[in-house]
DNA sequence: CTGTTAGCGCATTCAT
DNA sequence: ATGAATGCGCTAACAG
């Protein structure tokens, strides 16, 4: 019984007599043999894994995308190798380095700050799928899925305007974050398209986390007592805003309308449920996973256009005219 | 310039003349050389990775633990390899198989259903650290960190009793989940220790997700209009309960006190902020990671006794005596 | 300080 | 249908 025969049995590479196969399987069970993925990878050059660069392993935002990736990879024979970049370029670079040295066969990048050129360079070596940013690749083996943050913010603010609101505050995200800038731009444009001025001090600076939403809201209310609605650049800050209003005795939506962005799982269960815009993170992750698998196996996938969806819930009321 | 010299430079295994080192690094940059972790692992027998078996990659509950593991591993030279078991025994077994074939050097198991005997068997081969279940290992290279769910539930309910509440409902978790059973047992014991009867129909059956908390609460209120407090077996169901109360026009905490369990990140920002009990998931994950690294490197770590901490927030008020 | 040699465990020729 | 031989890329032991 030679090693090659065993190899053939394990991989089904060639026909082997059934008796021998059974014999070998018995021995495997008995000895608790586990094939060494390193040795196999070394000779085949295939790792069977797809690198996933996320930003925060505990983030509810990217968590959905990770679930989607998991399900998209399921049954493909590939498994994800997940590393966090913590929104820090050097962490991200280390992560990519690690993934490459582990010989991942494709890369899925969730957000982050890696320069486009670097991504394009990587795409020369393996299929890349980017979520949350638009990146143009030369080769069709790589792709990106971006959302129109600006448009979604525009729609959200327009919705408030349609309900009669005129003094609309904005709790913005970090200015070095492209999503945050786009959402701010959408807010601004929606106002201007209705002939309303953009007032810088109706914008409070946040950092996408709850406490900054709380503080920002306190500032906005203090500066503009006539404000009737707040657009928070993400749901987490909207939660902070909600609490600030509660503390100040302002009712939502009677005294203040509130809208968020991202439609986190919890947003349907706040009091009142929060109007927000849903990015189909899980679906996008799923598709990206199927995309890279398709590249790896020489198949094709149907294109996918993610749709942002407004979830109109009870946190918004028409403006009252006293 | 021999391969071994390059190897020595990359690993700092031996002294190498600085000029040569610089020369090599330049070449590495120029050629975009990436060491092959497979080949390295094959010869050293070390993968540099620690397997992590979680249940749901998007779960806020385990997410914190994962963050802790990440930070505990940071700088150790080990990186996590994360696979989800989805609370399904066969998924978990596949995950372990995969991790083993990828030659992880240690295993961190978050919850799950793997039989204890199997875990003990695995512990013969590599260090294992289990979170959320008490597992007795023969060897000191493996350990487990469990929380006293029963005690925490007992404390929480006792807190409500101390505030004068007598009719306390419970939205329970899935009965096949040991945490859920322990929390129910703590609830029951707290009542009985005060001489109060345990009423089965003051318990609604939930599944640890928001909708079941909403429905369960509706049932409880319908059955027991005189109920003044609700203990939800986790925070997610408490969010559902909160919304149910809002819909019914019951105020929290004036008309109904509400407590959860887990102290999710969002619970400090609900309206009103939710009283809950905090399991130090991140700290536990951090310690478990440091524990396995210590086993791997022959060091020792100080023992760690996780402390459950009650977070008393505004969702509880003393019972009003009309 | 550095080059040479051997071998990690496996899949894959090439023989038989 | 199966065994023997080769090499994947790297590190460790051994010389020098």
XYZ file of C-alpha atoms (C1' of nucleotides) in Angstrom:
676
model
C 0.000 0.000 0.000
C 1.854 3.048 -1.220
C 1.282 6.668 -0.239
C 0.159 7.452 -3.735
C -2.671 4.964 -3.494
C -3.849 6.573 -0.322
C -3.655 9.960 -1.951
C -5.739 8.706 -4.836
C -8.383 7.395 -2.504
C -8.580 10.588 -0.524
C -8.888 12.785 -3.562
C -10.732 10.429 -5.880
C -8.041 11.180 -8.416
C -8.128 7.747 -10.012
C -9.921 4.446 -9.871
C -8.976 2.300 -6.936
C -10.301 -1.107 -6.052
C -13.137 -0.866 -3.574
C -11.622 -3.330 -1.141
C -8.452 -1.351 -0.870
C -10.357 1.846 -0.428
C -12.348 0.404 2.445
C -9.187 -0.906 4.006
C -7.573 2.486 3.837
C -10.562 4.302 5.265
C -10.590 1.903 8.164
C -6.960 2.610 8.866
C -7.607 6.343 8.667
C -10.320 6.104 11.253
C -8.276 3.897 13.475
C -5.195 6.072 13.438
C -7.072 9.336 13.487
C -5.160 10.448 10.439
C -5.681 14.056 9.361
C -4.257 15.137 6.040
C -1.772 17.948 6.331
C -3.181 20.937 4.521
C 0.265 22.505 4.359
C 1.845 19.701 2.446
C -1.126 19.522 0.152
C -1.145 23.254 -0.389
C 2.538 23.259 -1.024
C 2.309 20.841 -3.875
C -1.019 21.863 -5.377
C -0.545 25.553 -4.854
C -4.182 25.782 -3.782
C -5.151 26.663 -0.238
C -8.890 26.316 -0.509
C -9.358 29.565 1.302
C -10.567 33.011 0.466
C -9.143 35.930 2.401
C -11.589 38.349 3.934
C -10.393 41.702 5.111
C -12.977 43.208 7.404
C -12.611 46.198 9.665
C -14.048 45.210 12.996
C -14.929 41.651 13.741
C -17.617 42.786 16.174
C -19.206 45.396 13.959
C -22.899 44.759 13.361
C -22.481 46.507 10.047
C -19.841 44.229 8.586
C -21.095 41.245 10.548
C -24.004 40.843 8.187
C -21.675 40.945 5.243
C -19.517 38.271 6.839
C -22.566 36.075 7.287
C -23.359 36.539 3.636
C -19.824 35.628 2.655
C -20.016 32.534 4.777
C -23.198 31.428 3.112
C -21.923 32.327 -0.344
C -18.839 30.183 0.196
C -20.764 27.295 1.642
C -20.523 24.189 -0.436
C -17.931 25.701 -2.717
C -15.041 23.935 -1.052
C -13.552 27.266 -0.064
C -13.500 28.601 3.418
C -13.041 32.172 4.568
C -9.978 33.424 6.365
C -11.005 36.566 8.203
C -8.695 39.299 9.440
C -9.588 42.736 10.786
C -8.031 45.935 9.554
C -9.492 48.247 12.207
C -9.781 51.027 9.659
C -6.039 51.506 9.910
C -4.075 51.384 6.729
C -1.077 49.674 8.220
C -3.228 47.052 9.939
C -4.902 46.452 6.631
C -1.600 46.083 4.893
C -0.391 43.602 7.458
C -3.622 41.699 7.089
C -3.245 41.479 3.344
C 0.335 40.383 3.767
C -0.713 37.665 6.155
C -3.485 36.493 3.875
C -1.178 36.381 0.892
C 1.476 34.488 2.773
C -1.235 32.031 3.721
C -1.882 31.736 0.016
C -5.524 32.669 -0.094
C -6.805 32.214 -3.602
C -8.984 35.288 -3.660
C -9.586 38.347 -1.556
C -12.765 39.988 -0.356
C -12.245 43.452 1.039
C -14.889 45.076 3.216
C -14.472 48.816 3.202
C -11.205 50.066 4.497
C -8.625 52.496 3.368
C -6.247 50.544 1.193
C -5.215 52.746 -1.718
C -6.951 51.851 -4.935
C -3.654 51.366 -6.689
C -2.662 48.759 -4.177
C -5.908 46.907 -4.723
C -5.439 47.076 -8.440
C -1.935 45.737 -8.044
C -3.158 42.829 -5.984
C -5.791 42.104 -8.592
C -2.990 41.109 -10.914
C -2.371 38.079 -8.747
C -5.792 36.969 -7.587
C -9.470 37.784 -7.914
C -10.538 40.624 -5.658
C -13.989 41.684 -4.615
C -14.438 44.961 -2.790
C -17.489 45.956 -0.801
C -18.389 49.512 -0.015
C -16.109 51.322 -2.416
C -16.075 51.743 -6.119
C -12.816 50.474 -7.530
C -12.161 50.148 -11.234
C -10.221 47.035 -12.125
C -8.620 46.351 -15.473
C -9.418 42.690 -15.358
C -12.930 41.256 -15.121
C -11.773 38.782 -12.488
C -12.077 41.505 -9.887
C -15.000 43.695 -9.005
C -16.443 46.076 -6.491
C -19.857 46.678 -5.068
C -20.513 50.192 -3.902
C -23.602 51.816 -2.601
C -24.804 55.185 -3.540
C -24.523 56.720 -0.106
C -25.045 60.164 -1.452
C -28.209 59.265 -3.191
C -29.569 57.424 -0.168
C -28.861 60.394 2.081
C -30.484 62.637 -0.461
C -33.597 60.487 -0.485
C -33.743 60.357 3.279
C -33.482 64.117 3.679
C -35.924 64.694 0.864
C -38.339 62.462 2.701
C -38.024 64.723 5.720
C -38.467 67.805 3.570
C -41.585 66.289 2.051
C -42.964 65.909 5.537
C -42.640 69.621 6.007
C -39.373 69.790 7.937
C -37.160 72.762 7.193
C -34.659 72.960 10.029
C -32.968 69.584 9.705
C -29.850 68.845 11.704
C -27.186 66.391 10.668
C -24.922 64.351 12.892
C -22.078 63.605 10.519
C -19.575 60.782 10.454
C -15.806 61.161 10.530
C -14.699 63.492 7.749
C -11.936 61.151 6.636
C -14.484 58.476 5.903
C -15.759 58.529 2.351
C -19.190 57.184 3.302
C -19.547 59.952 5.840
C -18.593 62.574 3.286
C -21.030 61.202 0.737
C -23.870 61.186 3.217
C -23.122 64.750 4.168
C -23.019 65.698 0.496
C -26.409 64.080 -0.071
C -27.847 65.994 2.888
C -26.492 69.228 1.567
C -27.687 68.709 -1.942
C -31.192 67.748 -0.861
C -31.446 71.033 1.007
C -30.066 73.091 -1.811
C -32.298 71.488 -4.393
C -35.212 72.833 -2.389
C -33.645 76.237 -2.201
C -32.769 75.882 1.464
C -29.448 77.139 2.724
C -26.827 74.727 4.002
C -25.983 75.873 7.518
C -22.675 74.545 8.805
C -23.757 74.803 12.399
C -26.695 72.503 11.712
C -24.056 69.829 11.295
C -22.511 68.213 14.347
C -19.353 66.214 14.071
C -19.654 62.566 15.100
C -17.533 59.456 14.756
C -20.137 56.812 13.893
C -20.433 55.647 17.508
C -23.299 56.141 19.949
C -21.758 58.647 22.348
C -20.939 61.072 19.578
C -24.551 60.950 18.454
C -25.669 61.842 21.931
C -23.301 64.759 22.283
C -23.864 65.976 18.758
C -27.584 66.048 19.296
C -27.245 68.027 22.497
C -25.197 70.586 20.618
C -27.629 70.819 17.741
C -30.654 71.253 19.972
C -28.852 73.926 21.968
C -27.849 75.809 18.847
C -31.138 75.422 17.009
C -34.168 75.147 19.260
C -36.345 75.411 16.174
C -34.912 72.254 14.647
C -37.617 69.648 13.977
C -35.703 66.744 12.476
C -32.301 65.099 12.689
C -30.539 63.030 10.089
C -27.861 60.889 11.676
C -25.152 59.570 9.384
C -25.556 56.084 10.816
C -27.865 54.147 13.090
C -25.437 53.842 15.951
C -25.243 57.610 16.297
C -29.001 57.774 15.885
C -29.282 55.613 18.992
C -27.175 58.150 20.818
C -29.331 60.925 19.431
C -32.448 59.118 20.566
C -31.140 58.929 24.091
C -30.129 62.588 24.096
C -33.653 63.566 23.092
C -35.104 61.313 25.765
C -32.910 62.974 28.363
C -33.978 66.406 27.180
C -37.620 65.412 27.368
C -38.134 65.740 23.638
C -40.447 63.136 22.207
C -39.742 61.214 19.026
C -41.387 61.780 16.636
C -43.816 64.326 18.105
C -41.176 66.916 18.993
C -38.331 65.706 16.832
C -38.176 63.406 13.857
C -35.139 61.181 13.600
C -33.662 59.163 10.777
C -30.597 56.963 10.698
C -28.599 55.146 8.080
C -27.669 51.443 7.733
C -30.795 49.903 9.196
C -28.998 47.809 11.755
C -30.832 44.737 13.000
C -31.785 46.555 16.192
C -33.311 49.552 14.460
C -36.649 47.870 13.927
C -36.849 47.510 17.716
C -35.975 50.910 19.038
C -38.729 53.017 20.527
C -40.058 54.193 18.284
C -38.683 52.026 15.482
C -36.164 54.028 13.505
C -36.562 55.180 9.932
C -33.382 54.246 8.173
C -32.042 53.091 4.861
C -31.088 49.517 4.428
C -27.947 48.394 2.724
C -28.320 44.738 1.835
C -25.050 43.756 3.446
C -25.698 40.043 3.688
C -26.827 39.784 0.097
C -23.832 41.751 -1.063
C -21.460 39.573 0.918
C -23.131 36.519 -0.502
C -22.785 37.723 -4.025
C -19.171 38.742 -3.601
C -18.338 35.297 -2.300
C -20.067 33.678 -5.236
C -18.273 36.039 -7.556
C -14.793 35.109 -6.405
C -15.656 31.418 -6.388
C -16.864 31.782 -9.947
C -13.567 33.372 -10.937
C -11.689 30.574 -9.235
C -13.658 27.825 -10.908
C -14.047 29.464 -14.278
C -17.773 29.933 -14.003
C -19.814 33.068 -14.351
C -22.262 34.798 -12.054
C -25.153 36.973 -12.970
C -24.492 40.639 -12.263
C -25.939 42.136 -9.115
C -27.112 45.635 -8.449
C -27.612 46.188 -4.739
C -30.674 48.212 -3.934
C -30.816 50.611 -1.048
C -34.184 50.428 0.583
C -35.798 53.071 2.728
C -37.432 51.658 5.816
C -40.011 54.163 6.849
C -40.777 53.644 10.493
C -42.337 55.610 13.280
C -39.452 57.886 14.178
C -40.621 60.453 11.663
C -43.771 62.557 11.855
C -44.900 65.488 9.754
C -43.738 68.813 11.055
C -46.242 70.402 13.337
C -47.094 74.014 12.642
C -47.763 75.519 16.000
C 23.514 34.408 -1.460
C 21.954 31.156 -0.341
C 18.322 30.494 0.504
C 19.245 29.821 4.077
C 20.726 33.266 4.449
C 17.491 34.750 3.244
C 15.598 32.552 5.640
C 17.802 33.721 8.479
C 17.153 37.328 7.632
C 13.427 36.852 7.420
C 13.210 35.024 10.690
C 16.011 36.694 12.559
C 17.244 33.214 13.345
C 20.889 34.190 13.333
C 23.185 37.160 12.956
C 23.586 38.355 9.419
C 25.710 41.190 8.158
C 23.652 44.337 7.874
C 24.668 45.048 4.313
C 23.497 41.681 3.152
C 20.262 42.061 5.015
C 19.545 45.369 3.353
C 20.368 43.908 -0.011
C 17.947 41.052 0.543
C 15.165 43.295 1.737
C 15.553 45.404 -1.354
C 15.266 42.360 -3.553
C 12.185 41.248 -1.656
C 10.511 44.553 -2.236
C 11.483 44.612 -5.863
C 10.263 41.146 -6.649
C 7.222 41.330 -4.410
C 8.316 38.154 -2.727
C 5.870 36.671 -0.232
C 7.017 33.781 1.905
C 4.952 30.661 1.476
C 3.350 29.868 4.791
C 2.636 26.334 3.636
C 6.236 25.470 3.045
C 7.192 27.074 6.287
C 4.472 25.290 8.189
C 5.395 22.033 6.601
C 8.915 22.119 7.870
C 8.412 23.806 11.216
C 5.201 22.024 11.999
C 3.831 25.317 13.278
C 1.042 27.157 11.552
C 1.064 30.283 13.641
C -2.676 30.159 13.905
C -5.185 29.514 16.592
C -8.514 28.060 15.616
C -11.614 29.830 16.852
C -14.936 28.086 16.729
C -17.688 30.636 17.113
C -21.376 30.179 16.499
C -22.502 33.142 14.479
C -20.032 35.487 12.940
C -22.560 38.322 13.107
C -23.663 37.788 16.682
C -23.110 40.836 18.853
C -22.734 38.480 21.765
C -19.810 36.487 20.436
C -18.511 39.428 18.455
C -17.141 41.009 21.584
C -15.408 37.788 22.494
C -13.862 37.656 19.049
C -12.557 41.186 19.478
C -11.028 40.145 22.756
C -9.407 37.137 21.163
C -8.016 39.320 18.429
C -6.486 41.681 20.925
C -5.214 38.853 23.110
C -3.452 37.318 20.147
C -2.028 40.591 18.951
C 1.717 40.682 19.062
C 1.944 37.020 19.921
C 2.755 35.988 16.392
C -0.404 33.928 16.233
C -3.426 34.833 14.235
C -6.973 33.590 14.630
C -8.702 31.326 12.149
C -12.411 31.781 12.688
C -15.138 29.358 11.652
C -18.817 29.409 12.596
C -20.656 26.409 13.949
C -24.174 27.895 13.802
C -25.121 26.026 16.955
C -25.291 22.867 14.899
C -23.267 19.947 16.095
C -22.354 18.711 12.642
C -21.322 22.173 11.498
C -19.179 22.405 14.568
C -17.599 19.076 13.862
C -16.814 20.059 10.304
C -15.346 23.291 11.553
C -13.072 21.490 13.974
C -12.024 19.103 11.243
C -11.173 21.982 8.962
C -9.235 23.783 11.655
C -7.317 20.650 12.508
C -6.432 19.964 8.905
C -5.216 23.534 8.696
C -3.001 22.639 11.610
C -4.093 25.240 14.094
C -1.922 25.014 17.155
C -4.668 25.632 19.673
C -8.421 25.877 19.731
C -10.743 28.407 21.281
C -14.344 27.281 21.418
C -17.132 29.788 21.973
C -20.204 28.065 23.299
C -21.655 25.446 21.071
C -22.810 21.917 21.487
C -19.772 19.768 20.956
C -19.912 16.881 23.405
C -17.564 17.289 26.335
C -15.890 14.009 25.595
C -14.983 15.183 22.147
C -13.464 18.342 23.554
C -11.531 16.328 26.069
C -10.305 14.085 23.292
C -9.112 17.053 21.278
C -7.332 18.401 24.312
C -4.964 15.476 24.049
C -3.559 16.997 20.882
C -3.607 20.728 21.459
C -4.468 23.344 24.056
C -8.169 24.108 24.169
C -9.956 27.020 25.752
C -13.704 26.954 26.024
C -15.910 29.949 26.674
C -19.389 29.720 28.080
C -19.378 26.150 29.303
C -17.711 24.419 32.156
C -15.564 21.598 30.861
C -13.216 19.621 33.049
C -9.944 18.783 31.346
C -7.400 16.311 32.614
C -4.482 18.360 31.457
C -3.750 21.900 32.626
C -3.018 22.965 29.054
C -6.739 23.291 28.458
C -9.321 25.279 30.332
C -12.803 26.650 30.278
C -14.403 29.869 31.365
C -18.016 29.631 32.330
C -20.343 32.186 33.758
C -22.748 31.641 36.517
C -25.865 32.365 34.540
C -28.057 31.034 37.251
C -26.559 33.251 39.857
C -26.759 36.313 37.636
C -30.416 35.673 36.890
C -30.999 35.158 40.579
C -29.388 38.500 41.364
C -31.340 40.290 38.697
C -34.681 38.953 39.864
C -33.759 39.577 43.471
C -33.053 43.151 42.517
C -36.571 43.421 41.150
C -38.004 41.808 44.273
C -36.099 44.278 46.387
C -37.756 47.067 44.484
C -41.106 45.733 45.553
C -42.084 43.773 42.461
C -44.021 40.581 43.068
C -45.585 39.649 39.752
C -42.488 39.244 37.602
C -42.763 37.741 34.135
C -39.987 35.923 32.372
C -39.358 35.671 28.657
C -37.259 32.546 28.496
C -34.699 31.384 25.947
C -34.805 28.139 24.000
C -35.171 25.219 26.408
C -32.429 23.222 24.682
C -29.939 25.965 25.459
C -28.146 25.476 28.732
C -27.760 29.216 29.355
C -31.478 29.653 28.906
C -32.226 26.866 31.342
C -29.849 28.264 33.933
C -31.366 31.713 33.690
C -34.819 30.285 34.126
C -33.620 28.301 37.115
C -32.167 31.447 38.679
C -35.449 33.265 38.155
C -37.358 30.457 39.752
C -35.083 30.137 42.708
C -35.094 33.841 43.438
C -38.866 33.746 43.650
C -38.964 30.664 45.813
C -36.337 31.972 48.190
C -38.742 34.811 48.912
C -41.607 32.432 49.366
C -43.244 33.411 46.109
C -44.779 30.720 43.933
C -43.301 29.909 40.559
C -46.117 30.328 38.057
C -45.480 28.573 34.748
C -47.729 30.931 32.865
C -45.626 33.870 33.974
C -43.002 32.396 31.690
C -43.213 32.970 27.942
C -41.209 30.892 25.575
C -38.730 32.834 23.429
C -35.817 31.977 21.184
C -33.286 34.697 22.089
C -34.307 36.895 19.143
C -36.233 40.161 19.173
C -39.544 39.055 17.685
C -40.009 36.354 20.266
C -39.511 38.929 23.007
C -42.225 41.054 21.506
C -44.702 38.240 21.199
C -43.848 36.763 24.574
C -44.427 40.088 26.248
C -47.807 40.515 24.614
C -48.787 37.120 25.937
C -47.557 37.843 29.431
C -49.325 41.168 29.673
C -52.533 39.618 28.388
C -52.325 36.811 30.893
C -51.207 38.877 33.850
C -52.401 42.470 33.764
C -51.090 42.873 37.289
C -47.510 42.092 36.252
C -45.147 44.955 37.100
C -41.799 43.694 35.870
C -40.341 41.502 33.166
C -37.075 39.628 33.184
C -35.985 38.791 29.655
C -33.459 35.991 29.261
C -31.367 38.148 26.958
C -31.130 41.713 25.754
C -32.276 41.022 22.241
C -35.593 39.714 23.503
C -35.746 42.626 25.919
C -35.645 44.950 22.920
C -38.635 43.102 21.542
C -40.333 43.361 24.912
C -39.629 47.064 25.015
C -41.319 47.563 21.689
C -44.303 45.470 22.698
C -44.790 47.641 25.774
C -44.466 50.771 23.672
C -47.119 49.492 21.324
C -49.409 48.717 24.222
C -48.903 52.158 25.651
C -47.181 50.889 28.756
C -44.371 53.097 29.944
C -40.980 51.792 31.013
C -40.236 51.951 33.869
C -43.325 53.723 35.235
C -45.810 51.030 34.268
C -43.469 48.136 33.743
C -39.921 47.503 34.806
C -37.738 45.610 32.374
C -34.415 43.857 32.725
C -32.341 42.013 30.170
C -29.298 39.829 30.196
C -25.948 40.177 28.357
C -25.648 43.944 28.349
C -25.177 44.260 24.620
C -23.407 47.390 23.423
C -26.714 48.933 22.414
C -28.374 48.443 25.785
C -26.879 51.569 27.260
C -28.649 53.485 24.495
C -32.157 52.167 24.528
C -34.891 54.393 25.858
C -34.749 54.128 28.694
C -31.333 52.514 29.041
C -31.777 48.882 29.933
C -30.828 47.282 33.215
C -28.886 44.188 32.347
C -26.067 42.031 33.531
C -22.784 42.270 31.795
C -20.725 39.299 30.867
C -17.218 40.520 30.185
C -17.049 38.826 26.813
C -14.160 40.826 25.453
C -12.074 40.356 28.576
C -12.817 36.672 28.584
C -11.876 36.319 24.954
C -8.711 38.244 25.633
C -7.756 36.026 28.504
C -8.518 32.825 26.638
C -6.294 33.947 23.800
C -3.504 34.744 26.211
C -4.036 31.427 27.896
C -3.557 29.365 24.768
C -0.589 31.457 23.700
C 0.954 30.834 27.093
C 0.481 27.097 26.664
C 2.046 27.293 23.243
C 5.048 29.247 24.393
C 5.507 27.550 27.720
C 4.634 30.586 29.772
C 2.027 30.976 32.444
C -0.897 33.317 32.829
C -2.456 34.533 35.983
C -5.836 32.927 36.626
C -8.932 34.889 35.768
C -12.299 34.862 37.371
C -14.798 36.629 35.164
C -17.162 38.824 37.105
C -20.715 39.329 36.088
C -21.655 42.903 36.649
C -25.125 44.278 37.102
C -25.703 47.442 35.161
C -28.500 49.198 36.894
C -30.093 51.569 34.460
C -33.356 53.401 34.153
C -35.552 50.594 32.903
C -36.401 49.615 36.471
C -38.443 51.616 38.955
C -39.816 50.644 42.339
C -43.224 49.102 42.194
C -45.911 51.658 42.634
C -48.588 50.897 45.133
C -51.727 52.423 43.738
C 28.920 34.766 9.457
C 27.451 31.915 5.400
C 26.742 28.043 1.973
C 25.374 23.031 1.454
C 22.341 19.323 2.367
C 18.375 16.945 3.743
C 13.646 16.356 4.532
C 8.876 18.070 6.163
C 3.893 15.320 3.694
C 1.737 15.287 -0.093
C 0.132 14.974 -5.391
C 1.823 13.847 -9.441
C 4.398 12.098 -13.095
C 6.256 7.727 -14.938
C 6.686 2.919 -14.878
C 4.921 -1.482 -14.274
C -4.834 -0.662 -10.839
C -0.803 0.395 -8.169
C 4.182 1.324 -6.610
C 8.508 4.245 -7.038
C 10.454 8.481 -7.803
C 10.320 13.503 -7.917
C 9.727 18.165 -6.266
C 6.658 21.945 -4.230
C 9.446 26.166 -0.814
C 11.207 26.381 3.171
C 14.070 25.740 7.739
C 17.429 23.328 10.535
C 21.525 20.899 11.129
C 25.895 20.687 9.716
C 30.065 22.262 7.690
C 33.169 25.564 6.632
